Amino acid sequence: MKMTKPEILRLDSQQADFSEQLDKLLAWESVSNKEVNRTVEDILERVKAEGDAAVVEFTNRFDRLSVSSMQELEFSQHDLQQALDNLPEDQHKALTVAAQRVRDYHQRQKGESWQYQEADGTLLGQKVTPMDKAGLYVPGGKASYPSSVLMNAIPAHVAGVEELIMVVPTPDGEVNQLVLAAAALAGVSRAFAIGGAQAVAALAYGTETIPKVDKIVGPGNIFVATAKRAVYGTVGIDMIAGPSEILVICDGQTDPDWIAMDLFSQAEHDEDAQPILISPDAEFLDKVSASIDKLLPTMEREAIISRSLADRAALIKVADLEEAAKVNNRIAPEHLELSVADPQALLPLIKHAGAIFMGRYTAEALGDYCAGPNHVLPTSGTARFSSPLGVYDFQKRSSLIMFSEDGASEMGKVASVLARGESLTAHARSAEYRIKK
């Protein structure tokens, strides 16, 4: 059946209601609804109380399996290594190259401990230590994501996390060997064929088989996102991720077919993904629109892309590239492509974006797999205050304070005045005991 061409929203920054229309386009409530919340709360409570038994029950129900114990749901290290060893040569090479590039980039993010000493001998500093255990959630529903394994596990491994626990759903028992191979390459300690809210609960609370972790990272569906939000505080989480987003700023000189396919690359994730193109060249927007109409019928995921384009895409005309940067900063997209002649000149104007892809040859897709920087990025405007997943997400910082006798005496006087100003007498007297007579 021939599909109807999607009607893509056209906006002009000069139109009177541009701000209102942009707000409407960007509106997204990622989590959650009452029914989902009730379901997730029940799963969390059951897993917390019943451990392995509840995880097995929910996994059998939701993934259509028929296992009787958690042992049947755990992959051995032999399973992971065998998956890597048995990969076709091209996949093995591609996965190895990607893993090494991700590792090389993240090695440069490692925080280091430091100390300094003041003139009176007082020592101050910061001690950086890794978390003990991290939980890695890998999606396994509509598609499998070995790239997600690399992006979540390698920063944790580089940070020095001792134990990496991976969970990945296997609906109907379908196991993706590329995912297991990526786990072997990335240094995953243990891996389980479980997903959904029950997997998040198992990682957050621990069961007889699955260790309780310190932090849970990785994307998932609305049940996973809701569960992560619910267990935050018991464990750390990376973020609550919404649908994928791409914003392209183009000066009108890039091949319009390239730009159309860049927009498709994120639209094909799911129907709620958001592709946006901004350009000062109205004629170029028309050319990209024509490319979309031409290329869309050739896409395997045409129906998903078409829905994304119709519901959440926009082609935006602006006065110039400076205004394009301002619109970007308001949107704060997950992925930003600067498909312009001089991206370095435009870069200082960009304040908010999860990842910035610079130049006509830098397709966002390269960042998803093998550029090196992390593809776990803030969505839904949270790039205004959030950063990509990195080594720093798996390290903790402890302050170091060691006063000398003279330093304790002098700073004790300061602390005493401030503490008594707050009517905290014990604080004041504790500091005053160290003041030299």
Short mmCIF file of C-alpha atoms in Angstrom, two decimals:
data_model
loop_
_atom_site.label_atom_id
_atom_site.label_comp_id
_atom_site.label_asym_id
_atom_site.label_seq_id
_atom_site.Cartn_x
_atom_site.Cartn_y
_atom_site.Cartn_z
CA MET A 1 0.00 0.00 0.00
CA LYS A 2 1.38 3.41 -0.98
CA MET A 3 1.87 5.69 2.00
CA THR A 4 0.66 9.28 2.12
CA LYS A 5 3.47 11.83 2.09
CA PRO A 6 3.89 13.36 5.56
CA GLU A 7 2.94 17.00 5.94
CA ILE A 8 5.97 18.54 7.67
CA LEU A 9 5.47 21.69 9.72
CA ARG A 10 7.02 24.82 8.16
CA LEU A 11 7.90 27.67 10.47
CA ASP A 12 9.47 31.09 9.96
CA SER A 13 11.18 32.83 12.87
CA GLN A 14 9.65 36.11 11.70
CA GLN A 15 6.03 34.93 11.98
CA ALA A 16 4.06 36.45 14.84
CA ASP A 17 3.25 33.18 16.56
CA PHE A 18 6.68 31.54 16.05
CA SER A 19 7.41 31.26 19.76
CA GLU A 20 4.03 29.70 20.48
CA GLN A 21 4.33 27.26 17.57
CA LEU A 22 7.85 26.23 18.63
CA ASP A 23 6.70 25.55 22.20
CA LYS A 24 3.90 23.38 20.85
CA LEU A 25 6.31 21.47 18.64
CA LEU A 26 8.73 20.80 21.49
CA ALA A 27 6.14 19.80 24.08
CA TRP A 28 6.82 16.29 25.33
CA GLU A 29 5.93 14.45 28.52
CA SER A 30 8.33 11.51 28.68
CA VAL A 31 7.17 9.95 31.93
CA SER A 32 4.53 8.83 32.64
CA ASN A 33 0.84 8.06 33.24
CA LYS A 34 -1.10 6.71 36.19
CA GLU A 35 -1.55 3.23 34.77
CA VAL A 36 2.16 2.87 34.00
CA ASN A 37 3.04 4.20 37.45
CA ARG A 38 0.76 1.66 39.15
CA THR A 39 2.20 -1.21 37.13
CA VAL A 40 5.77 -0.15 37.87
CA GLU A 41 5.09 0.36 41.59
CA ASP A 42 3.67 -3.17 41.82
CA ILE A 43 6.70 -4.64 40.05
CA LEU A 44 9.16 -2.72 42.24
CA GLU A 45 7.43 -3.79 45.45
CA ARG A 46 7.23 -7.43 44.38
CA VAL A 47 10.90 -7.62 43.37
CA LYS A 48 12.00 -5.85 46.55
CA ALA A 49 10.03 -8.33 48.67
CA GLU A 50 10.40 -11.55 46.67
CA GLY A 51 13.70 -11.18 44.84
CA ASP A 52 14.55 -13.76 42.18
CA ALA A 53 11.09 -15.36 42.22
CA ALA A 54 9.40 -12.10 41.21
CA VAL A 55 11.98 -11.35 38.52
CA VAL A 56 11.49 -14.80 37.00
CA GLU A 57 7.69 -14.45 37.12
CA PHE A 58 7.66 -11.02 35.43
CA THR A 59 10.25 -12.07 32.84
CA ASN A 60 8.20 -15.12 31.88
CA ARG A 61 5.07 -12.97 31.61
CA PHE A 62 6.42 -9.98 29.71
CA ASP A 63 9.08 -11.66 27.55
CA ARG A 64 7.04 -14.80 26.89
CA LEU A 65 9.60 -17.18 28.38
CA SER A 66 9.20 -20.31 30.49
CA VAL A 67 12.20 -20.46 32.83
CA SER A 68 12.11 -21.70 36.40
CA SER A 69 15.15 -19.99 37.94
CA MET A 70 17.42 -16.98 37.65
CA GLN A 71 20.29 -19.29 36.74
CA GLU A 72 18.60 -19.92 33.40
CA LEU A 73 18.58 -16.17 32.75
CA GLU A 74 22.28 -15.53 33.37
CA PHE A 75 24.81 -15.53 30.55
CA SER A 76 28.22 -16.94 31.48
CA GLN A 77 31.51 -15.27 30.58
CA HIS A 78 31.97 -18.17 28.17
CA ASP A 79 28.69 -17.17 26.46
CA LEU A 80 29.92 -13.61 26.05
CA GLN A 81 33.36 -14.57 24.76
CA GLN A 82 31.94 -17.21 22.44
CA ALA A 83 29.61 -14.62 20.92
CA LEU A 84 32.61 -12.38 20.26
CA ASP A 85 34.73 -15.20 18.83
CA ASN A 86 31.95 -16.37 16.50
CA LEU A 87 31.11 -12.99 14.99
CA PRO A 88 31.48 -12.62 11.23
CA GLU A 89 34.80 -10.95 10.44
CA ASP A 90 33.31 -7.64 9.34
CA GLN A 91 31.19 -7.31 12.50
CA HIS A 92 34.11 -8.33 14.73
CA LYS A 93 36.35 -5.69 13.15
CA ALA A 94 33.72 -2.94 13.26
CA LEU A 95 32.84 -3.65 16.89
CA THR A 96 36.52 -3.77 17.91
CA VAL A 97 37.32 -0.47 16.15
CA ALA A 98 34.29 1.22 17.71
CA ALA A 99 35.13 -0.08 21.19
CA GLN A 100 38.73 1.14 20.96
CA ARG A 101 37.68 4.61 19.78
CA VAL A 102 35.13 4.90 22.60
CA ARG A 103 37.76 3.75 25.10
CA ASP A 104 40.42 6.15 23.80
CA TYR A 105 38.04 9.12 24.05
CA HIS A 106 36.82 8.27 27.53
CA GLN A 107 40.33 7.68 28.88
CA ARG A 108 40.78 11.44 28.60
CA GLN A 109 37.83 12.07 30.93
CA LYS A 110 39.27 10.38 34.01
CA GLY A 111 39.20 12.66 37.02
CA GLU A 112 42.31 12.67 39.18
CA SER A 113 42.72 13.21 42.90
CA TRP A 114 44.54 16.36 43.96
CA GLN A 115 45.82 18.10 47.11
CA TYR A 116 47.44 21.40 48.02
CA GLN A 117 48.98 22.77 51.19
CA GLU A 118 48.54 26.23 52.64
CA ALA A 119 51.34 28.24 54.23
CA ASP A 120 50.44 27.16 57.78
CA GLY A 121 50.51 23.48 56.82
CA THR A 122 46.76 22.98 56.31
CA LEU A 123 46.06 20.42 53.60
CA LEU A 124 43.03 20.55 51.30
CA GLY A 125 42.16 18.43 48.32
CA GLN A 126 39.86 16.03 46.53
CA LYS A 127 39.94 12.25 46.35
CA VAL A 128 38.38 10.66 43.25
CA THR A 129 37.16 7.07 43.54
CA PRO A 130 35.06 4.83 41.30
CA MET A 131 31.74 3.32 42.28
CA ASP A 132 31.82 -0.34 43.28
CA LYS A 133 29.01 -1.63 41.04
CA ALA A 134 27.12 -0.23 38.05
CA GLY A 135 23.99 -1.57 36.36
CA LEU A 136 23.81 -1.31 32.58
CA TYR A 137 20.37 -1.45 30.95
CA VAL A 138 20.48 -2.42 27.26
CA PRO A 139 17.24 -2.25 25.22
CA GLY A 140 16.15 -5.43 23.49
CA GLY A 141 12.63 -4.91 22.21
CA LYS A 142 12.04 -3.41 18.73
CA ALA A 143 15.78 -3.44 18.06
CA SER A 144 19.04 -4.53 19.69
CA TYR A 145 21.79 -2.07 20.48
CA PRO A 146 25.37 -3.39 20.83
CA SER A 147 26.47 0.25 20.52
CA SER A 148 24.55 0.96 23.73
CA VAL A 149 26.62 -1.70 25.51
CA LEU A 150 29.86 -0.01 24.48
CA MET A 151 28.65 3.49 25.38
CA ASN A 152 27.43 2.49 28.84
CA ALA A 153 29.97 -0.10 29.89
CA ILE A 154 33.25 1.34 28.62
CA PRO A 155 33.10 4.64 30.59
CA ALA A 156 32.31 2.64 33.74
CA HIS A 157 35.20 0.28 33.02
CA VAL A 158 37.58 3.18 32.37
CA ALA A 159 36.44 4.80 35.63
CA GLY A 160 37.51 1.68 37.50
CA VAL A 161 34.10 0.30 38.48
CA GLU A 162 34.79 -3.18 39.86
CA GLU A 163 31.59 -4.92 38.78
CA LEU A 164 29.43 -4.16 35.72
CA ILE A 165 26.04 -5.89 35.72
CA MET A 166 24.29 -5.88 32.33
CA VAL A 167 20.59 -6.59 31.84
CA VAL A 168 19.03 -7.05 28.41
CA PRO A 169 15.53 -8.38 27.63
CA THR A 170 15.27 -11.32 25.25
CA PRO A 171 11.60 -11.39 24.11
CA ASP A 172 10.59 -14.88 22.96
CA GLY A 173 14.09 -16.05 23.83
CA GLU A 174 15.76 -14.17 20.99
CA VAL A 175 19.35 -13.39 21.96
CA ASN A 176 21.35 -10.87 19.94
CA GLN A 177 24.89 -12.24 19.66
CA LEU A 178 26.30 -8.82 18.76
CA VAL A 179 25.06 -7.48 22.12
CA LEU A 180 26.79 -10.32 23.98
CA ALA A 181 29.95 -9.79 21.94
CA ALA A 182 29.94 -6.09 22.83
CA ALA A 183 29.60 -7.05 26.51
CA ALA A 184 32.71 -9.21 26.22
CA LEU A 185 34.68 -6.38 24.58
CA ALA A 186 33.48 -3.76 27.07
CA GLY A 187 34.39 -5.68 30.23
CA VAL A 188 30.92 -6.60 31.51
CA SER A 189 31.20 -8.77 34.65
CA ARG A 190 27.78 -10.45 34.64
CA ALA A 191 24.88 -10.37 32.19
CA PHE A 192 21.22 -11.35 32.59
CA ALA A 193 18.41 -11.89 30.08
CA ILE A 194 15.94 -9.67 31.89
CA GLY A 195 14.43 -6.29 31.10
CA GLY A 196 11.68 -3.86 31.96
CA ALA A 197 10.88 -2.48 35.40
CA GLN A 198 11.76 -5.85 36.97
CA ALA A 199 15.36 -5.50 35.77
CA VAL A 200 15.61 -1.98 37.16
CA ALA A 201 14.18 -3.19 40.48
CA ALA A 202 16.62 -6.10 40.66
CA LEU A 203 19.58 -3.77 40.10
CA ALA A 204 18.28 -1.18 42.57
CA TYR A 205 17.37 -3.50 45.44
CA GLY A 206 19.42 -6.62 44.71
CA THR A 207 18.10 -10.18 44.71
CA GLU A 208 19.54 -13.53 45.74
CA THR A 209 21.35 -13.66 42.39
CA ILE A 210 21.65 -10.09 41.12
CA PRO A 211 23.86 -7.69 43.11
CA LYS A 212 22.53 -4.33 44.25
CA VAL A 213 24.34 -1.65 42.26
CA ASP A 214 25.28 1.94 42.99
CA LYS A 215 24.04 3.45 39.72
CA ILE A 216 21.82 2.38 36.81
CA VAL A 217 22.50 3.72 33.33
CA GLY A 218 21.07 3.06 29.87
CA PRO A 219 17.90 3.82 27.90
CA GLY A 220 14.63 1.90 27.88
CA ASN A 221 10.90 2.19 27.25
CA ILE A 222 8.39 4.11 29.37
CA PHE A 223 8.27 1.34 32.00
CA VAL A 224 12.06 1.39 32.34
CA ALA A 225 12.15 5.19 32.51
CA THR A 226 9.39 5.25 35.13
CA ALA A 227 11.16 2.60 37.19
CA LYS A 228 14.46 4.49 37.04
CA ARG A 229 12.76 7.64 38.26
CA ALA A 230 11.11 5.68 41.10
CA VAL A 231 14.34 4.07 42.38
CA TYR A 232 16.41 7.27 42.17
CA GLY A 233 17.70 7.94 45.66
CA THR A 234 18.06 4.26 46.43
CA VAL A 235 20.54 4.21 43.55
CA GLY A 236 21.88 6.82 41.18
CA ILE A 237 20.64 7.02 37.60
CA ASP A 238 22.05 8.66 34.50
CA MET A 239 18.94 10.44 33.20
CA ILE A 240 15.31 10.02 32.18
CA ALA A 241 15.65 9.81 28.42
CA GLY A 242 12.94 10.93 26.03
CA PRO A 243 12.69 10.25 22.29
CA SER A 244 15.71 10.78 20.06
CA GLU A 245 16.22 14.26 18.58
CA ILE A 246 18.28 15.79 15.80
CA LEU A 247 18.55 19.45 14.88
CA VAL A 248 20.43 20.39 11.71
CA ILE A 249 21.60 23.94 11.04
CA CYS A 250 22.50 24.25 7.37
CA ASP A 251 23.65 27.21 5.29
CA GLY A 252 21.97 25.76 2.20
CA GLN A 253 25.15 24.43 0.58
CA THR A 254 25.03 20.78 1.68
CA ASP A 255 23.53 18.14 -0.61
CA PRO A 256 19.81 18.12 0.33
CA ASP A 257 19.73 14.31 0.09
CA TRP A 258 22.39 14.16 2.82
CA ILE A 259 20.33 16.39 5.08
CA ALA A 260 17.13 14.43 4.46
CA MET A 261 18.87 11.19 5.37
CA ASP A 262 20.39 12.77 8.49
CA LEU A 263 16.86 13.68 9.59
CA PHE A 264 15.70 10.11 8.80
CA SER A 265 18.56 8.67 10.88
CA GLN A 266 16.88 9.79 14.08
CA ALA A 267 13.28 9.64 12.88
CA GLU A 268 13.66 5.91 12.30
CA HIS A 269 14.22 5.26 16.04
CA ASP A 270 10.52 5.62 16.84
CA GLU A 271 7.42 7.59 15.96
CA ASP A 272 8.06 10.15 18.72
CA ALA A 273 11.57 11.04 17.55
CA GLN A 274 12.05 14.68 16.58
CA PRO A 275 13.95 15.82 13.44
CA ILE A 276 14.30 19.58 12.85
CA LEU A 277 16.09 21.51 10.11
CA ILE A 278 16.95 25.21 10.42
CA SER A 279 18.25 27.27 7.51
CA PRO A 280 18.28 30.91 6.37
CA ASP A 281 17.75 29.63 2.79
CA ALA A 282 14.03 29.07 2.06
CA GLU A 283 14.82 27.53 -1.32
CA PHE A 284 17.07 24.99 0.36
CA LEU A 285 14.25 24.00 2.73
CA ASP A 286 12.16 23.29 -0.37
CA LYS A 287 14.97 21.15 -1.81
CA VAL A 288 15.24 19.11 1.40
CA SER A 289 11.48 18.67 1.43
CA ALA A 290 11.71 17.30 -2.12
CA SER A 291 14.53 14.98 -1.07
CA ILE A 292 12.39 13.71 1.79
CA ASP A 293 9.55 12.89 -0.59
CA LYS A 294 11.98 11.17 -2.98
CA LEU A 295 13.92 9.11 -0.41
CA LEU A 296 11.21 8.18 2.08
CA PRO A 297 9.71 5.36 -0.04
CA THR A 298 13.17 3.71 -0.15
CA MET A 299 13.41 3.38 3.65
CA GLU A 300 12.84 0.07 5.41
CA ARG A 301 11.31 1.89 8.38
CA GLU A 302 9.22 4.19 6.20
CA ALA A 303 6.11 4.02 8.39
CA ILE A 304 7.99 5.02 11.56
CA ILE A 305 9.89 7.82 9.82
CA SER A 306 6.74 9.13 8.17
CA ARG A 307 4.92 9.34 11.49
CA SER A 308 7.85 11.10 13.16
CA LEU A 309 8.04 13.63 10.33
CA ALA A 310 4.30 14.30 10.37
CA ASP A 311 3.94 14.60 14.14
CA ARG A 312 7.18 16.10 15.44
CA ALA A 313 9.37 17.43 12.59
CA ALA A 314 9.81 20.99 11.40
CA LEU A 315 11.59 22.95 8.67
CA ILE A 316 12.41 26.36 10.12
CA LYS A 317 13.39 29.46 8.14
CA VAL A 318 15.55 31.98 10.01
CA ALA A 319 17.11 35.31 9.09
CA ASP A 320 20.72 34.13 9.37
CA LEU A 321 23.00 31.59 11.07
CA GLU A 322 23.24 33.74 14.18
CA GLU A 323 19.48 33.48 14.62
CA ALA A 324 19.71 29.75 13.88
CA ALA A 325 22.05 29.42 16.86
CA LYS A 326 19.58 31.29 19.06
CA VAL A 327 16.75 28.96 18.06
CA ASN A 328 19.03 26.00 18.76
CA ASN A 329 19.80 27.30 22.23
CA ARG A 330 16.11 27.52 22.96
CA ILE A 331 15.55 23.95 21.78
CA ALA A 332 18.72 22.50 23.43
CA PRO A 333 18.70 19.38 21.24
CA GLU A 334 20.19 15.98 21.91
CA HIS A 335 22.09 15.99 18.58
CA LEU A 336 23.10 19.15 16.69
CA GLU A 337 24.62 19.12 13.22
CA LEU A 338 26.39 22.30 12.09
CA SER A 339 26.29 21.60 8.35
CA VAL A 340 27.88 24.89 7.38
CA ALA A 341 31.02 26.16 5.65
CA ASP A 342 32.74 27.27 8.88
CA PRO A 343 31.36 25.37 11.90
CA GLN A 344 34.16 26.66 14.14
CA ALA A 345 32.93 30.22 13.60
CA LEU A 346 29.39 29.24 14.58
CA LEU A 347 30.45 27.13 17.57
CA PRO A 348 30.88 30.04 20.06
CA LEU A 349 27.21 30.93 19.57
CA ILE A 350 26.06 27.43 20.54
CA LYS A 351 25.25 27.19 24.25
CA HIS A 352 23.06 24.10 24.59
CA ALA A 353 23.37 20.74 22.81
CA GLY A 354 24.11 17.19 23.91
CA ALA A 355 26.58 16.53 21.09
CA ILE A 356 27.69 18.84 18.29
CA PHE A 357 28.55 17.39 14.88
CA MET A 358 30.64 19.89 12.94
CA GLY A 359 30.91 20.20 9.17
CA ARG A 360 29.15 18.75 6.14
CA TYR A 361 30.85 15.35 6.37
CA THR A 362 30.03 14.65 10.02
CA ALA A 363 26.85 12.62 9.99
CA GLU A 364 25.24 12.17 13.39
CA ALA A 365 25.20 8.42 12.71
CA LEU A 366 29.00 8.34 13.16
CA GLY A 367 28.50 9.54 16.71
CA ASP A 368 26.04 6.76 17.40
CA TYR A 369 28.62 4.09 16.68
CA CYS A 370 32.26 4.90 16.30
CA ALA A 371 33.27 8.57 16.63
CA GLY A 372 34.34 8.05 20.24
CA PRO A 373 32.24 10.46 22.34
CA ASN A 374 29.28 8.95 24.16
CA HIS A 375 25.92 8.60 22.43
CA VAL A 376 23.98 8.60 25.73
CA LEU A 377 22.87 12.23 25.63
CA PRO A 378 20.38 14.56 27.33
CA THR A 379 17.01 14.85 25.55
CA SER A 380 13.86 16.99 25.79
CA GLY A 381 15.75 20.23 26.40
CA THR A 382 17.74 18.88 29.34
CA ALA A 383 20.99 19.71 27.51
CA ARG A 384 20.48 23.10 29.17
CA PHE A 385 21.72 21.55 32.42
CA SER A 386 22.93 18.02 31.61
CA SER A 387 25.92 16.44 29.88
CA PRO A 388 26.64 13.28 27.90
CA LEU A 389 27.27 10.11 29.88
CA GLY A 390 30.95 9.85 30.73
CA VAL A 391 33.61 8.48 33.04
CA TYR A 392 32.73 11.22 35.53
CA ASP A 393 29.29 9.61 35.98
CA PHE A 394 30.95 6.57 37.53
CA GLN A 395 33.38 8.44 39.79
CA LYS A 396 32.74 10.08 43.12
CA ARG A 397 34.62 12.99 44.65
CA SER A 398 35.42 13.19 48.34
CA SER A 399 36.74 16.40 49.87
CA LEU A 400 40.00 16.20 51.84
CA ILE A 401 40.50 18.56 54.81
CA MET A 402 43.41 18.35 57.27
CA PHE A 403 44.10 21.45 59.37
CA SER A 404 47.42 22.12 60.99
CA GLU A 405 47.44 23.28 64.61
CA ASP A 406 47.87 26.91 63.53
CA GLY A 407 45.27 26.62 60.78
CA ALA A 408 42.71 25.08 63.12
CA SER A 409 43.23 27.92 65.57
CA GLU A 410 42.78 30.68 63.01
CA MET A 411 39.86 29.12 61.14
CA GLY A 412 38.32 28.10 64.48
CA LYS A 413 37.81 31.80 65.21
CA VAL A 414 36.00 32.26 61.88
CA ALA A 415 33.86 29.15 62.38
CA SER A 416 33.00 30.23 65.92
CA VAL A 417 31.60 33.58 64.82
CA LEU A 418 29.55 32.05 61.98
CA ALA A 419 28.26 29.16 64.10
CA ARG A 420 27.13 31.43 66.93
CA GLY A 421 25.48 33.62 64.31
CA GLU A 422 23.43 30.55 63.38
CA SER A 423 22.77 29.71 67.04
CA LEU A 424 24.60 26.39 66.67
CA THR A 425 26.53 26.43 69.93
CA ALA A 426 27.96 22.91 69.69
CA HIS A 427 29.44 23.76 66.32
CA ALA A 428 31.03 26.88 67.81
CA ARG A 429 32.44 25.16 70.90
CA SER A 430 33.79 22.26 68.84
CA ALA A 431 35.81 24.74 66.77
CA GLU A 432 36.74 26.85 69.83
CA TYR A 433 38.38 23.87 71.59
CA ARG A 434 41.09 24.04 68.87
CA ILE A 435 41.79 27.78 69.27
CA LYS A 436 45.16 28.43 70.87
CA LYS A 437 45.01 30.24 74.17
#
